[in-house]
Short mmCIF file of C-alpha atoms in Angstrom, two decimals:
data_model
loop_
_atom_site.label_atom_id
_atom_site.label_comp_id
_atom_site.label_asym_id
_atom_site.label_seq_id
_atom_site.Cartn_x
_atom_site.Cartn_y
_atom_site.Cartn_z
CA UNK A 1 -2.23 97.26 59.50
CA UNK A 2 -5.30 95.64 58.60
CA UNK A 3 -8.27 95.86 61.04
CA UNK A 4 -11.83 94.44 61.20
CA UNK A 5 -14.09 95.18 63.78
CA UNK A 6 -17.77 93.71 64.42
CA UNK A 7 -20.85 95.23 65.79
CA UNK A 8 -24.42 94.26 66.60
CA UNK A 9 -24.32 91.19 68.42
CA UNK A 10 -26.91 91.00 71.28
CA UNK A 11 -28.88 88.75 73.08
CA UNK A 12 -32.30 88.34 71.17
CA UNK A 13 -35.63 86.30 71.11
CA UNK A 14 -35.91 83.04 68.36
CA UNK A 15 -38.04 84.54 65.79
CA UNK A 16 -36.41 88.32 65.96
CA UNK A 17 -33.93 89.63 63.72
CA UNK A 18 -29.95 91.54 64.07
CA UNK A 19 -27.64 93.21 61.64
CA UNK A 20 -24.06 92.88 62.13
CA UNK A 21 -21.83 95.20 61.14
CA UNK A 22 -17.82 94.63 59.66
CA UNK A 23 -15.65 97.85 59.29
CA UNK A 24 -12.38 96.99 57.84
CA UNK A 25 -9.31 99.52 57.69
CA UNK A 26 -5.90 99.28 56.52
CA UNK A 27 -4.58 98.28 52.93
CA UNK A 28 -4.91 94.78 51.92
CA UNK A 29 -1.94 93.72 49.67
CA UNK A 30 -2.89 91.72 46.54
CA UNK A 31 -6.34 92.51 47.03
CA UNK A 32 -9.53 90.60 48.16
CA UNK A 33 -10.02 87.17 47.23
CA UNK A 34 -13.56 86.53 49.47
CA UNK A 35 -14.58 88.60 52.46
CA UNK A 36 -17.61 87.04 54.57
CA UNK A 37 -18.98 85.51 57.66
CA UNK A 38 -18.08 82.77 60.17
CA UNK A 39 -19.51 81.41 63.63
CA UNK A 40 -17.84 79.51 66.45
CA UNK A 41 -20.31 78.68 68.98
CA UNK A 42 -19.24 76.79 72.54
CA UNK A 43 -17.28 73.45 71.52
CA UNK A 44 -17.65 73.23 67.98
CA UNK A 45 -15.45 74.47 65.10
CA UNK A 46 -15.65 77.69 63.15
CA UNK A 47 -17.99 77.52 60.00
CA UNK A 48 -19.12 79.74 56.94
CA UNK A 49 -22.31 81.15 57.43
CA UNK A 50 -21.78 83.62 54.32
CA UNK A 51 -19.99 85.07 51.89
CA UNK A 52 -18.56 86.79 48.71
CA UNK A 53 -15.96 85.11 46.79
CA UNK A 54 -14.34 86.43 43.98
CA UNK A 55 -16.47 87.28 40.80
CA UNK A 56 -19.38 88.62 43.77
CA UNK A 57 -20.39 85.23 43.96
CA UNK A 58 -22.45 84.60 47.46
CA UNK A 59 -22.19 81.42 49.20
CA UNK A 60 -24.44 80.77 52.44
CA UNK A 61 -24.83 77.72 54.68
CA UNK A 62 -27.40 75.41 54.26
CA UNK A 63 -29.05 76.42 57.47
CA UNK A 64 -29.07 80.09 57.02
CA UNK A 65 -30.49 80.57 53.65
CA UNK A 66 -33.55 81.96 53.23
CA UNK A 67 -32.91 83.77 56.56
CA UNK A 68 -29.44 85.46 56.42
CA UNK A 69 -28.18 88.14 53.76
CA UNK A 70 -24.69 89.58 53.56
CA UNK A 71 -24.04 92.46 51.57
CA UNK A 72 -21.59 95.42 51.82
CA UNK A 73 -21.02 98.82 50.99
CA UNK A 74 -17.37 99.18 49.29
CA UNK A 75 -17.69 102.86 49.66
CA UNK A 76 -17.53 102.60 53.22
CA UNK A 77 -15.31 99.94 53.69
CA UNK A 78 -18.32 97.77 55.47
CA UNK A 79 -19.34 94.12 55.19
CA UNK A 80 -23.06 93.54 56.89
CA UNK A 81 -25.42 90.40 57.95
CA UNK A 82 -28.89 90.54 58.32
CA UNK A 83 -30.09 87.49 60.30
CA UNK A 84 -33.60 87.28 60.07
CA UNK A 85 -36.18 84.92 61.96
CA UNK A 86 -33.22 83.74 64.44
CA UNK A 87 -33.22 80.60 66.25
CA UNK A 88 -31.49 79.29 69.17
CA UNK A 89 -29.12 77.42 66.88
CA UNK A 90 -27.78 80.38 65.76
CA UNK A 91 -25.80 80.93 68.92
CA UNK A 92 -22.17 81.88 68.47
CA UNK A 93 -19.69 84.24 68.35
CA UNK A 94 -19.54 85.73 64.74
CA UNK A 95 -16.61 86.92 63.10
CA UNK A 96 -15.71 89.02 60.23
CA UNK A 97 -13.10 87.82 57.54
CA UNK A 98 -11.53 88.73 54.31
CA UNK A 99 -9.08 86.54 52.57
CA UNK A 100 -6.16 88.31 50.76
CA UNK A 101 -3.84 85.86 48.55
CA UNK A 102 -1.06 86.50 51.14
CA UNK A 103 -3.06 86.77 54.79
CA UNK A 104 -6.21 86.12 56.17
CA UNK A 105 -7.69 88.64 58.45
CA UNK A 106 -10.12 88.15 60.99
CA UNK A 107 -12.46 90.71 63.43
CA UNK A 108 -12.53 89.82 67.19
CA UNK A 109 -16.03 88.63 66.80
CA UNK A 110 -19.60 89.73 68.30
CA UNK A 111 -21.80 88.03 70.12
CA UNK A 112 -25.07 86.96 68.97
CA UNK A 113 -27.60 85.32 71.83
CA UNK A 114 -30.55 83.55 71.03
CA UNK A 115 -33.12 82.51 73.53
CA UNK A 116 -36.09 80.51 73.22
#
């Protein structure tokens, strides 16, 4: 049974900064096709903010770059995002993923708050 569970989200002043944290458990069958970061905030779809695809290629949204970084610590089983110089926009929940070639897992998501 695969598991991923977030941490970190809080409620934080535009302008400050959070890491979230991803710890997955469990085998993943086939192995590990991407593994990264989405947000669903009130009323709008799901989106990519960031991630690794195969081949450690990163891919970020257009309105987090130059703000956000994944990375991750295979040793530990741990996918992180540091959000840097937040803004209100960045409201959501924020969920951990990894795609497998036969599943797609997902975290129960954190909650990051930004307030003007």
């Amino acid at each position: 049974q695969v598991q991923l569970v977030e941490s970190g989200g809080a409620l934080v002043q535009a302008g400050g900064s959070l890491r979230l944290s991803c710890a997955a458990s469990g085998r993943i069958r086939g192995g590990v096709d991407a593994m990264g970061w989405y947000r669903q905030a009130p009323g709008s779809r799901r989106e990519l903010v960031a991630a690794f695809s195969s081949g450690r290629t990163t891919n970020y949204a257009d309105s987090v770059k130059g703000r956000f970084t994944i990375s991750r610590d295979n040793s530990k089983n741990m996918l992180f995002l540091q959000m840097n110089s937040l803004k209100p926009e960045d409201t959501a929940v924020y969920y951990c993923n990894v795609r497998a070639p036969i599943d797609n897992y997902w975290g129960q998501g954190t909650q990051v708050t930004v307030s003007s």
